[in-house]
Amino acid sequence: MRLLVVGAGSTGGYYGGRLAQAGRDVTFLVRPGRAAQLQKDGLQIVSPHGDVTLKPALLTADRIDQHFDAIILTVKAYQLDAALDDMAKAAGPQTMILPVLNGMKHVDAITARFGKAALIGGLCRIPAQMDEQGRVIQMGKFHDLAYGEMDGSSSARILALDAVLKDAGFDAKLTPHIEREMWEKWTLLAALGGLCCLMRGTVGEVAAAPGGTDFALGLIDEVVTTVKAVGVAPTEAFVANTRETLTKAGSAHTSSMYRDLLKGSAVEADQIVGDLLARARKAGLSTPLLSLAYTHLAVYQNRLAK
């Protein structure tokens, strides 16, 4: 199976790099600047599971002249439209598109452009970032990749993709519940991102502040209520774990959106918080805490845009 990984940042670089290291047929679609860097220094992964430097197969959008069997889409959510343009020529009638973006907005964009049949549900969980040298730095041991047909079926194509992704140096999981798991991840990211960014602190710092725990629980309740109304409801066990995780005393846990904000980088505010708020409003739900978090993030984004 011929795989095209769109993006070679912290996520695409890690999973695509591990797949290439395991001998899979992997090509990276990157922008010219990243291509030059990778050609010069190689794709470097620094990880508790072992460091590696690879010389990956690279493509830029202007050089695509064939279709791939599967496209793994790993860019930031605010880069989606440009990425879909870049990869369009690589997607044929039978190509599977496996996105691991945050939120659910990308699902609508991909199906509108390439058709519902092209989409494979997916999500990843990995604490990783790209440093100033362009190296992919894995900051913790977990490196999960989950995927499946959106209708939960065990199709021939998803079983073939599963065979390629398994035993490739990370924890790959084929699941019949991928749509629910995608909504659950969005639930966690919206609550955690809103909490840390609005309060400018870690979970433990918020919990230690007067009213911090009540605020966290209130925000979680708004997010969960919204998801139940407009998406696929999370399990009770997931909600209980989220409430515990986001109110844990002394926890240094933060969201990637908060870490990006501290660095002065672009954030996925529209996709993680704004889109959920828009869906809540369309459903007639009152979400004052979620609205406050988005307004706060919008001020930051507007400042960056100047």
PDB file of C-alpha atoms in Angstrom:
ATOM      1  CA  MET A   1       0.000   0.000   0.000  1.00  0.00           C
ATOM      2  CA  ARG A   2       1.366   3.398  -1.024  1.00  0.00           C
ATOM      3  CA  LEU A   3       0.940   5.999   1.720  1.00  0.00           C
ATOM      4  CA  LEU A   4       1.125   9.773   1.392  1.00  0.00           C
ATOM      5  CA  VAL A   5       1.637  11.633   4.676  1.00  0.00           C
ATOM      6  CA  VAL A   6       0.554  15.267   4.355  1.00  0.00           C
ATOM      7  CA  GLY A   7       2.803  17.260   6.652  1.00  0.00           C
ATOM      8  CA  ALA A   8       6.066  16.350   8.371  1.00  0.00           C
ATOM      9  CA  GLY A   9       5.669  18.262  11.616  1.00  0.00           C
ATOM     10  CA  SER A  10       5.401  16.733  15.054  1.00  0.00           C
ATOM     11  CA  THR A  11       2.506  14.421  14.173  1.00  0.00           C
ATOM     12  CA  GLY A  12       3.133  13.557  10.529  1.00  0.00           C
ATOM     13  CA  GLY A  13       6.873  13.407  11.068  1.00  0.00           C
ATOM     14  CA  TYR A  14       6.491  10.980  13.946  1.00  0.00           C
ATOM     15  CA  TYR A  15       3.917   8.541  12.579  1.00  0.00           C
ATOM     16  CA  GLY A  16       5.155   8.788   8.991  1.00  0.00           C
ATOM     17  CA  GLY A  17       8.724   8.403  10.179  1.00  0.00           C
ATOM     18  CA  ARG A  18       7.936   5.300  12.190  1.00  0.00           C
ATOM     19  CA  LEU A  19       6.063   3.825   9.221  1.00  0.00           C
ATOM     20  CA  ALA A  20       9.042   4.503   6.947  1.00  0.00           C
ATOM     21  CA  GLN A  21      11.410   3.054   9.539  1.00  0.00           C
ATOM     22  CA  ALA A  22       9.253  -0.098   9.579  1.00  0.00           C
ATOM     23  CA  GLY A  23       9.656  -0.455   5.819  1.00  0.00           C
ATOM     24  CA  ARG A  24       6.277   0.836   4.671  1.00  0.00           C
ATOM     25  CA  ASP A  25       5.986   2.689   1.355  1.00  0.00           C
ATOM     26  CA  VAL A  26       5.725   6.265   2.664  1.00  0.00           C
ATOM     27  CA  THR A  27       6.045   9.612   0.881  1.00  0.00           C
ATOM     28  CA  PHE A  28       5.738  12.983   2.619  1.00  0.00           C
ATOM     29  CA  LEU A  29       3.913  15.895   1.012  1.00  0.00           C
ATOM     30  CA  VAL A  30       5.555  19.052   2.342  1.00  0.00           C
ATOM     31  CA  ARG A  31       6.074  22.701   1.509  1.00  0.00           C
ATOM     32  CA  PRO A  32       9.330  23.712  -0.232  1.00  0.00           C
ATOM     33  CA  GLY A  33      10.952  25.108   2.925  1.00  0.00           C
ATOM     34  CA  ARG A  34      10.368  21.942   4.936  1.00  0.00           C
ATOM     35  CA  ALA A  35      11.458  19.836   1.951  1.00  0.00           C
ATOM     36  CA  ALA A  36      14.797  21.672   1.828  1.00  0.00           C
ATOM     37  CA  GLN A  37      15.303  21.173   5.552  1.00  0.00           C
ATOM     38  CA  LEU A  38      14.529  17.452   5.371  1.00  0.00           C
ATOM     39  CA  GLN A  39      16.792  16.981   2.363  1.00  0.00           C
ATOM     40  CA  LYS A  40      19.634  18.648   4.242  1.00  0.00           C
ATOM     41  CA  ASP A  41      19.225  17.201   7.748  1.00  0.00           C
ATOM     42  CA  GLY A  42      16.925  14.211   7.284  1.00  0.00           C
ATOM     43  CA  LEU A  43      13.784  13.506   9.265  1.00  0.00           C
ATOM     44  CA  GLN A  44      14.993  13.371  12.861  1.00  0.00           C
ATOM     45  CA  ILE A  45      12.907  11.794  15.626  1.00  0.00           C
ATOM     46  CA  VAL A  46      13.986  12.092  19.250  1.00  0.00           C
ATOM     47  CA  SER A  47      11.918   9.701  21.344  1.00  0.00           C
ATOM     48  CA  PRO A  48      11.860   7.520  24.476  1.00  0.00           C
ATOM     49  CA  HIS A  49      11.233   4.669  22.039  1.00  0.00           C
ATOM     50  CA  GLY A  50      14.470   5.301  20.189  1.00  0.00           C
ATOM     51  CA  ASP A  51      15.963   8.102  18.129  1.00  0.00           C
ATOM     52  CA  VAL A  52      16.190   7.802  14.366  1.00  0.00           C
ATOM     53  CA  THR A  53      17.229   9.908  11.387  1.00  0.00           C
ATOM     54  CA  LEU A  54      15.678   9.032   8.040  1.00  0.00           C
ATOM     55  CA  LYS A  55      16.053  10.218   4.470  1.00  0.00           C
ATOM     56  CA  PRO A  56      12.374  10.275   3.544  1.00  0.00           C
ATOM     57  CA  ALA A  57      10.753  10.286   0.127  1.00  0.00           C
ATOM     58  CA  LEU A  58       9.424  13.805  -0.438  1.00  0.00           C
ATOM     59  CA  LEU A  59       6.911  15.516  -2.703  1.00  0.00           C
ATOM     60  CA  THR A  60       5.785  19.089  -3.112  1.00  0.00           C
ATOM     61  CA  ALA A  61       2.345  19.876  -4.486  1.00  0.00           C
ATOM     62  CA  ASP A  62       3.605  20.851  -7.919  1.00  0.00           C
ATOM     63  CA  ARG A  63       5.264  17.451  -8.408  1.00  0.00           C
ATOM     64  CA  ILE A  64       2.307  15.155  -7.709  1.00  0.00           C
ATOM     65  CA  ASP A  65       1.661  13.008 -10.776  1.00  0.00           C
ATOM     66  CA  GLN A  66       0.001   9.895  -9.368  1.00  0.00           C
ATOM     67  CA  HIS A  67      -2.657   8.657  -6.946  1.00  0.00           C
ATOM     68  CA  PHE A  68      -1.927   7.056  -3.574  1.00  0.00           C
ATOM     69  CA  ASP A  69      -3.787   4.235  -1.849  1.00  0.00           C
ATOM     70  CA  ALA A  70      -4.130   6.175   1.407  1.00  0.00           C
ATOM     71  CA  ILE A  71      -3.461   9.741   2.485  1.00  0.00           C
ATOM     72  CA  ILE A  72      -2.723  10.436   6.151  1.00  0.00           C
ATOM     73  CA  LEU A  73      -3.573  14.080   6.797  1.00  0.00           C
ATOM     74  CA  THR A  74      -1.633  15.494   9.763  1.00  0.00           C
ATOM     75  CA  VAL A  75      -1.569  19.293   9.444  1.00  0.00           C
ATOM     76  CA  LYS A  76      -2.902  21.772  12.001  1.00  0.00           C
ATOM     77  CA  ALA A  77      -6.628  22.367  11.628  1.00  0.00           C
ATOM     78  CA  TYR A  78      -6.130  25.971  10.505  1.00  0.00           C
ATOM     79  CA  GLN A  79      -3.943  24.678   7.645  1.00  0.00           C
ATOM     80  CA  LEU A  80      -6.640  22.337   6.330  1.00  0.00           C
ATOM     81  CA  ASP A  81      -7.868  24.264   3.293  1.00  0.00           C
ATOM     82  CA  ALA A  82      -4.356  24.749   1.918  1.00  0.00           C
ATOM     83  CA  ALA A  83      -3.508  21.095   2.580  1.00  0.00           C
ATOM     84  CA  LEU A  84      -6.590  19.875   0.710  1.00  0.00           C
ATOM     85  CA  ASP A  85      -5.549  21.977  -2.268  1.00  0.00           C
ATOM     86  CA  ASP A  86      -2.003  20.630  -2.121  1.00  0.00           C
ATOM     87  CA  MET A  87      -3.000  16.958  -1.961  1.00  0.00           C
ATOM     88  CA  ALA A  88      -5.921  17.046  -4.418  1.00  0.00           C
ATOM     89  CA  LYS A  89      -4.008  15.476  -7.320  1.00  0.00           C
ATOM     90  CA  ALA A  90      -2.894  12.581  -5.096  1.00  0.00           C
ATOM     91  CA  ALA A  91      -6.467  11.489  -4.323  1.00  0.00           C
ATOM     92  CA  GLY A  92      -7.980   9.049  -6.794  1.00  0.00           C
ATOM     93  CA  PRO A  93     -11.413   7.380  -6.806  1.00  0.00           C
ATOM     94  CA  GLN A  94     -10.255   4.619  -4.421  1.00  0.00           C
ATOM     95  CA  THR A  95      -7.956   6.670  -2.200  1.00  0.00           C
ATOM     96  CA  MET A  96      -8.638   6.546   1.539  1.00  0.00           C
ATOM     97  CA  ILE A  97      -8.163   9.822   3.414  1.00  0.00           C
ATOM     98  CA  LEU A  98      -7.289   9.377   7.085  1.00  0.00           C
ATOM     99  CA  PRO A  99      -7.198  12.724   8.937  1.00  0.00           C
ATOM    100  CA  VAL A 100      -5.864  13.075  12.472  1.00  0.00           C
ATOM    101  CA  LEU A 101      -6.908  16.703  12.951  1.00  0.00           C
ATOM    102  CA  ASN A 102      -8.578  18.112  16.041  1.00  0.00           C
ATOM    103  CA  GLY A 103     -12.284  18.874  16.220  1.00  0.00           C
ATOM    104  CA  MET A 104     -14.788  17.697  13.605  1.00  0.00           C
ATOM    105  CA  LYS A 105     -14.849  20.585  11.157  1.00  0.00           C
ATOM    106  CA  HIS A 106     -12.412  18.796   8.856  1.00  0.00           C
ATOM    107  CA  VAL A 107     -14.882  15.929   8.387  1.00  0.00           C
ATOM    108  CA  ASP A 108     -17.297  18.254   6.594  1.00  0.00           C
ATOM    109  CA  ALA A 109     -14.510  19.795   4.506  1.00  0.00           C
ATOM    110  CA  ILE A 110     -13.077  16.463   3.362  1.00  0.00           C
ATOM    111  CA  THR A 111     -16.433  14.897   2.496  1.00  0.00           C
ATOM    112  CA  ALA A 112     -17.530  18.028   0.623  1.00  0.00           C
ATOM    113  CA  ARG A 113     -14.383  17.985  -1.485  1.00  0.00           C
ATOM    114  CA  PHE A 114     -13.619  14.285  -1.970  1.00  0.00           C
ATOM    115  CA  GLY A 115     -16.890  12.549  -1.146  1.00  0.00           C
ATOM    116  CA  LYS A 116     -18.109  10.718   1.930  1.00  0.00           C
ATOM    117  CA  ALA A 117     -16.671   7.406   0.732  1.00  0.00           C
ATOM    118  CA  ALA A 118     -13.102   8.731   0.810  1.00  0.00           C
ATOM    119  CA  LEU A 119     -13.112   9.470   4.534  1.00  0.00           C
ATOM    120  CA  ILE A 120     -11.624   7.174   7.156  1.00  0.00           C
ATOM    121  CA  GLY A 121     -12.138   8.282  10.756  1.00  0.00           C
ATOM    122  CA  GLY A 122      -8.978   8.853  12.735  1.00  0.00           C
ATOM    123  CA  LEU A 123      -7.345  10.423  15.758  1.00  0.00           C
ATOM    124  CA  CYS A 124      -3.983  10.361  17.454  1.00  0.00           C
ATOM    125  CA  ARG A 125      -2.662  10.940  20.945  1.00  0.00           C
ATOM    126  CA  ILE A 126       0.984  11.858  21.221  1.00  0.00           C
ATOM    127  CA  PRO A 127       2.860  14.490  23.254  1.00  0.00           C
ATOM    128  CA  ALA A 128       5.223  15.802  20.597  1.00  0.00           C
ATOM    129  CA  GLN A 129       6.512  19.034  19.152  1.00  0.00           C
ATOM    130  CA  MET A 130       8.955  20.182  16.502  1.00  0.00           C
ATOM    131  CA  ASP A 131      11.966  22.080  17.817  1.00  0.00           C
ATOM    132  CA  GLU A 132      13.828  24.992  16.229  1.00  0.00           C
ATOM    133  CA  GLN A 133      16.085  22.555  14.376  1.00  0.00           C
ATOM    134  CA  GLY A 134      13.110  20.848  12.739  1.00  0.00           C
ATOM    135  CA  ARG A 135      13.459  17.703  14.821  1.00  0.00           C
ATOM    136  CA  VAL A 136      10.379  15.824  16.024  1.00  0.00           C
ATOM    137  CA  ILE A 137      10.593  15.588  19.820  1.00  0.00           C
ATOM    138  CA  GLN A 138       8.361  13.059  21.566  1.00  0.00           C
ATOM    139  CA  MET A 139       7.903  14.271  25.142  1.00  0.00           C
ATOM    140  CA  GLY A 140       6.148  11.224  26.596  1.00  0.00           C
ATOM    141  CA  LYS A 141       5.876   7.513  25.921  1.00  0.00           C
ATOM    142  CA  PHE A 142       2.365   7.197  24.519  1.00  0.00           C
ATOM    143  CA  HIS A 143       1.938   7.298  20.742  1.00  0.00           C
ATOM    144  CA  ASP A 144      -1.560   6.114  19.862  1.00  0.00           C
ATOM    145  CA  LEU A 145      -3.204   6.116  16.461  1.00  0.00           C
ATOM    146  CA  ALA A 146      -6.859   5.032  16.184  1.00  0.00           C
ATOM    147  CA  TYR A 147      -8.835   4.671  12.954  1.00  0.00           C
ATOM    148  CA  GLY A 148     -11.884   3.009  11.465  1.00  0.00           C
ATOM    149  CA  GLU A 149     -14.767   3.306   9.060  1.00  0.00           C
ATOM    150  CA  MET A 150     -17.146   6.051  10.160  1.00  0.00           C
ATOM    151  CA  ASP A 151     -20.054   3.582  10.037  1.00  0.00           C
ATOM    152  CA  GLY A 152     -18.137   1.066  12.165  1.00  0.00           C
ATOM    153  CA  SER A 153     -17.965  -1.601   9.450  1.00  0.00           C
ATOM    154  CA  SER A 154     -15.051  -4.004   8.945  1.00  0.00           C
ATOM    155  CA  SER A 155     -14.526  -3.278   5.263  1.00  0.00           C
ATOM    156  CA  ALA A 156     -11.831  -4.919   3.174  1.00  0.00           C
ATOM    157  CA  ARG A 157     -10.075  -1.590   2.743  1.00  0.00           C
ATOM    158  CA  ILE A 158      -9.927  -0.776   6.460  1.00  0.00           C
ATOM    159  CA  LEU A 159      -8.573  -4.239   7.220  1.00  0.00           C
ATOM    160  CA  ALA A 160      -5.887  -3.706   4.566  1.00  0.00           C
ATOM    161  CA  LEU A 161      -4.989  -0.313   6.035  1.00  0.00           C
ATOM    162  CA  ASP A 162      -4.926  -1.809   9.524  1.00  0.00           C
ATOM    163  CA  ALA A 163      -2.402  -4.416   8.379  1.00  0.00           C
ATOM    164  CA  VAL A 164      -0.106  -1.647   7.120  1.00  0.00           C
ATOM    165  CA  LEU A 165      -0.387   0.546  10.214  1.00  0.00           C
ATOM    166  CA  LYS A 166       0.035  -2.169  12.830  1.00  0.00           C
ATOM    167  CA  ASP A 167       3.469  -3.237  14.113  1.00  0.00           C
ATOM    168  CA  ALA A 168       5.086  -0.073  12.777  1.00  0.00           C
ATOM    169  CA  GLY A 169       6.596   1.326  15.957  1.00  0.00           C
ATOM    170  CA  PHE A 170       3.527   2.951  17.553  1.00  0.00           C
ATOM    171  CA  ASP A 171       0.249   1.775  19.093  1.00  0.00           C
ATOM    172  CA  ALA A 172      -2.217   1.394  16.224  1.00  0.00           C
ATOM    173  CA  LYS A 173      -5.845   0.487  16.894  1.00  0.00           C
ATOM    174  CA  LEU A 174      -8.665  -0.333  14.504  1.00  0.00           C
ATOM    175  CA  THR A 175     -11.951   0.545  16.228  1.00  0.00           C
ATOM    176  CA  PRO A 176     -15.618   0.245  15.250  1.00  0.00           C
ATOM    177  CA  HIS A 177     -16.323   3.277  17.471  1.00  0.00           C
ATOM    178  CA  ILE A 178     -14.059   5.829  15.785  1.00  0.00           C
ATOM    179  CA  GLU A 179     -16.734   8.509  15.375  1.00  0.00           C
ATOM    180  CA  ARG A 180     -17.590   8.442  19.080  1.00  0.00           C
ATOM    181  CA  GLU A 181     -13.901   8.480  19.976  1.00  0.00           C
ATOM    182  CA  MET A 182     -13.330  11.505  17.722  1.00  0.00           C
ATOM    183  CA  TRP A 183     -16.134  13.356  19.500  1.00  0.00           C
ATOM    184  CA  GLU A 184     -14.685  12.305  22.854  1.00  0.00           C
ATOM    185  CA  LYS A 185     -11.282  13.683  21.947  1.00  0.00           C
ATOM    186  CA  TRP A 186     -12.912  16.947  20.871  1.00  0.00           C
ATOM    187  CA  THR A 187     -14.766  17.032  24.205  1.00  0.00           C
ATOM    188  CA  LEU A 188     -11.489  16.760  26.099  1.00  0.00           C
ATOM    189  CA  LEU A 189      -9.617  19.256  23.917  1.00  0.00           C
ATOM    190  CA  ALA A 190     -12.365  21.893  24.092  1.00  0.00           C
ATOM    191  CA  ALA A 191     -12.663  21.617  27.863  1.00  0.00           C
ATOM    192  CA  LEU A 192      -8.932  21.427  28.546  1.00  0.00           C
ATOM    193  CA  GLY A 193      -7.996  24.068  25.980  1.00  0.00           C
ATOM    194  CA  GLY A 194     -10.680  26.471  27.173  1.00  0.00           C
ATOM    195  CA  LEU A 195      -9.674  25.913  30.788  1.00  0.00           C
ATOM    196  CA  CYS A 196      -5.921  26.381  30.403  1.00  0.00           C
ATOM    197  CA  CYS A 197      -6.042  29.216  27.873  1.00  0.00           C
ATOM    198  CA  LEU A 198      -8.659  31.264  29.665  1.00  0.00           C
ATOM    199  CA  MET A 199      -7.117  30.779  33.102  1.00  0.00           C
ATOM    200  CA  ARG A 200      -3.512  30.914  31.834  1.00  0.00           C
ATOM    201  CA  GLY A 201      -2.406  27.963  33.901  1.00  0.00           C
ATOM    202  CA  THR A 202      -2.079  24.235  34.338  1.00  0.00           C
ATOM    203  CA  VAL A 203      -4.902  22.013  35.563  1.00  0.00           C
ATOM    204  CA  GLY A 204      -3.350  21.989  39.034  1.00  0.00           C
ATOM    205  CA  GLU A 205      -2.944  25.765  39.129  1.00  0.00           C
ATOM    206  CA  VAL A 206      -6.595  26.263  38.207  1.00  0.00           C
ATOM    207  CA  ALA A 207      -7.707  23.691  40.792  1.00  0.00           C
ATOM    208  CA  ALA A 208      -5.711  25.528  43.476  1.00  0.00           C
ATOM    209  CA  ALA A 209      -7.364  28.874  42.721  1.00  0.00           C
ATOM    210  CA  PRO A 210     -10.593  29.975  44.463  1.00  0.00           C
ATOM    211  CA  GLY A 211     -13.500  28.765  42.343  1.00  0.00           C
ATOM    212  CA  GLY A 212     -11.158  26.975  39.952  1.00  0.00           C
ATOM    213  CA  THR A 213     -12.622  23.500  40.332  1.00  0.00           C
ATOM    214  CA  ASP A 214     -16.182  24.775  40.015  1.00  0.00           C
ATOM    215  CA  PHE A 215     -15.226  26.633  36.844  1.00  0.00           C
ATOM    216  CA  ALA A 216     -13.591  23.530  35.362  1.00  0.00           C
ATOM    217  CA  LEU A 217     -16.596  21.339  36.121  1.00  0.00           C
ATOM    218  CA  GLY A 218     -18.986  23.946  34.733  1.00  0.00           C
ATOM    219  CA  LEU A 219     -17.022  24.202  31.489  1.00  0.00           C
ATOM    220  CA  ILE A 220     -16.893  20.414  31.157  1.00  0.00           C
ATOM    221  CA  ASP A 221     -20.661  20.216  31.658  1.00  0.00           C
ATOM    222  CA  GLU A 222     -21.255  22.785  28.891  1.00  0.00           C
ATOM    223  CA  VAL A 223     -19.009  20.930  26.476  1.00  0.00           C
ATOM    224  CA  VAL A 224     -20.523  17.517  27.246  1.00  0.00           C
ATOM    225  CA  THR A 225     -24.078  18.863  26.992  1.00  0.00           C
ATOM    226  CA  THR A 226     -23.255  20.343  23.597  1.00  0.00           C
ATOM    227  CA  VAL A 227     -21.645  17.174  22.283  1.00  0.00           C
ATOM    228  CA  LYS A 228     -24.612  15.091  23.406  1.00  0.00           C
ATOM    229  CA  ALA A 229     -26.942  17.444  21.533  1.00  0.00           C
ATOM    230  CA  VAL A 230     -25.019  17.856  18.271  1.00  0.00           C
ATOM    231  CA  GLY A 231     -22.723  14.830  17.968  1.00  0.00           C
ATOM    232  CA  VAL A 232     -22.101  11.374  19.370  1.00  0.00           C
ATOM    233  CA  ALA A 233     -22.430  11.203  23.143  1.00  0.00           C
ATOM    234  CA  PRO A 234     -19.329  10.244  25.136  1.00  0.00           C
ATOM    235  CA  THR A 235     -19.453   7.293  27.480  1.00  0.00           C
ATOM    236  CA  GLU A 236     -20.132   7.914  31.160  1.00  0.00           C
ATOM    237  CA  ALA A 237     -16.708   6.494  31.991  1.00  0.00           C
ATOM    238  CA  PHE A 238     -15.059   9.001  29.657  1.00  0.00           C
ATOM    239  CA  VAL A 239     -16.946  11.925  31.219  1.00  0.00           C
ATOM    240  CA  ALA A 240     -16.046  10.788  34.737  1.00  0.00           C
ATOM    241  CA  ASN A 241     -12.385  10.459  33.782  1.00  0.00           C
ATOM    242  CA  THR A 242     -12.404  13.900  32.139  1.00  0.00           C
ATOM    243  CA  ARG A 243     -13.897  15.513  35.226  1.00  0.00           C
ATOM    244  CA  GLU A 244     -11.254  13.854  37.394  1.00  0.00           C
ATOM    245  CA  THR A 245      -8.355  14.696  35.059  1.00  0.00           C
ATOM    246  CA  LEU A 246      -9.275  18.360  34.658  1.00  0.00           C
ATOM    247  CA  THR A 247      -9.678  19.002  38.392  1.00  0.00           C
ATOM    248  CA  LYS A 248      -6.708  17.064  39.742  1.00  0.00           C
ATOM    249  CA  ALA A 249      -4.795  18.909  42.446  1.00  0.00           C
ATOM    250  CA  GLY A 250      -1.136  19.502  41.619  1.00  0.00           C
ATOM    251  CA  SER A 251      -1.497  18.361  37.998  1.00  0.00           C
ATOM    252  CA  ALA A 252       0.954  19.878  35.513  1.00  0.00           C
ATOM    253  CA  HIS A 253      -1.335  18.852  32.643  1.00  0.00           C
ATOM    254  CA  THR A 254      -1.962  21.490  29.952  1.00  0.00           C
ATOM    255  CA  SER A 255      -3.355  21.553  26.428  1.00  0.00           C
ATOM    256  CA  SER A 256      -1.269  21.868  23.274  1.00  0.00           C
ATOM    257  CA  MET A 257      -3.316  24.950  22.416  1.00  0.00           C
ATOM    258  CA  TYR A 258      -2.169  26.583  25.660  1.00  0.00           C
ATOM    259  CA  ARG A 259       1.445  25.666  24.945  1.00  0.00           C
ATOM    260  CA  ASP A 260       1.138  27.185  21.454  1.00  0.00           C
ATOM    261  CA  LEU A 261      -0.400  30.313  22.961  1.00  0.00           C
ATOM    262  CA  LEU A 262       2.498  30.716  25.410  1.00  0.00           C
ATOM    263  CA  LYS A 263       4.922  30.517  22.479  1.00  0.00           C
ATOM    264  CA  GLY A 264       3.028  33.209  20.602  1.00  0.00           C
ATOM    265  CA  SER A 265       2.094  30.736  17.859  1.00  0.00           C
ATOM    266  CA  ALA A 266      -1.155  30.316  15.956  1.00  0.00           C
ATOM    267  CA  VAL A 267      -3.783  28.272  17.797  1.00  0.00           C
ATOM    268  CA  GLU A 268      -6.698  26.062  16.747  1.00  0.00           C
ATOM    269  CA  ALA A 269      -9.225  28.233  18.574  1.00  0.00           C
ATOM    270  CA  ASP A 270     -11.795  28.272  15.767  1.00  0.00           C
ATOM    271  CA  GLN A 271     -11.681  24.515  15.235  1.00  0.00           C
ATOM    272  CA  ILE A 272     -11.527  23.356  18.865  1.00  0.00           C
ATOM    273  CA  VAL A 273     -13.623  25.968  20.699  1.00  0.00           C
ATOM    274  CA  GLY A 274     -15.272  28.220  18.116  1.00  0.00           C
ATOM    275  CA  ASP A 275     -16.841  25.469  16.016  1.00  0.00           C
ATOM    276  CA  LEU A 276     -18.273  23.733  19.086  1.00  0.00           C
ATOM    277  CA  LEU A 277     -19.707  27.058  20.276  1.00  0.00           C
ATOM    278  CA  ALA A 278     -21.291  27.658  16.856  1.00  0.00           C
ATOM    279  CA  ARG A 279     -22.932  24.219  16.980  1.00  0.00           C
ATOM    280  CA  ALA A 280     -24.200  24.900  20.497  1.00  0.00           C
ATOM    281  CA  ARG A 281     -25.768  28.171  19.408  1.00  0.00           C
ATOM    282  CA  LYS A 282     -27.378  26.517  16.385  1.00  0.00           C
ATOM    283  CA  ALA A 283     -28.900  23.957  18.745  1.00  0.00           C
ATOM    284  CA  GLY A 284     -30.206  26.723  20.996  1.00  0.00           C
ATOM    285  CA  LEU A 285     -27.911  25.876  23.932  1.00  0.00           C
ATOM    286  CA  SER A 286     -26.613  28.377  26.462  1.00  0.00           C
ATOM    287  CA  THR A 287     -22.845  27.993  26.945  1.00  0.00           C
ATOM    288  CA  PRO A 288     -21.558  31.132  28.701  1.00  0.00           C
ATOM    289  CA  LEU A 289     -18.250  29.639  29.850  1.00  0.00           C
ATOM    290  CA  LEU A 290     -17.437  28.208  26.436  1.00  0.00           C
ATOM    291  CA  SER A 291     -18.366  31.555  24.892  1.00  0.00           C
ATOM    292  CA  LEU A 292     -16.076  33.375  27.315  1.00  0.00           C
ATOM    293  CA  ALA A 293     -13.190  31.042  26.456  1.00  0.00           C
ATOM    294  CA  TYR A 294     -13.667  31.616  22.727  1.00  0.00           C
ATOM    295  CA  THR A 295     -13.890  35.400  23.044  1.00  0.00           C
ATOM    296  CA  HIS A 296     -10.661  35.336  25.040  1.00  0.00           C
ATOM    297  CA  LEU A 297      -8.930  33.244  22.357  1.00  0.00           C
ATOM    298  CA  ALA A 298     -10.338  35.434  19.583  1.00  0.00           C
ATOM    299  CA  VAL A 299      -8.664  38.478  21.131  1.00  0.00           C
ATOM    300  CA  TYR A 300      -5.347  36.596  21.007  1.00  0.00           C
ATOM    301  CA  GLN A 301      -5.902  35.503  17.401  1.00  0.00           C
ATOM    302  CA  ASN A 302      -6.842  39.015  16.293  1.00  0.00           C
ATOM    303  CA  ARG A 303      -3.672  40.360  17.865  1.00  0.00           C
ATOM    304  CA  LEU A 304      -1.592  37.819  15.941  1.00  0.00           C
ATOM    305  CA  ALA A 305      -3.293  38.793  12.689  1.00  0.00           C
ATOM    306  CA  LYS A 306      -2.232  42.448  12.931  1.00  0.00           C
TER     307      LYS A 306
END
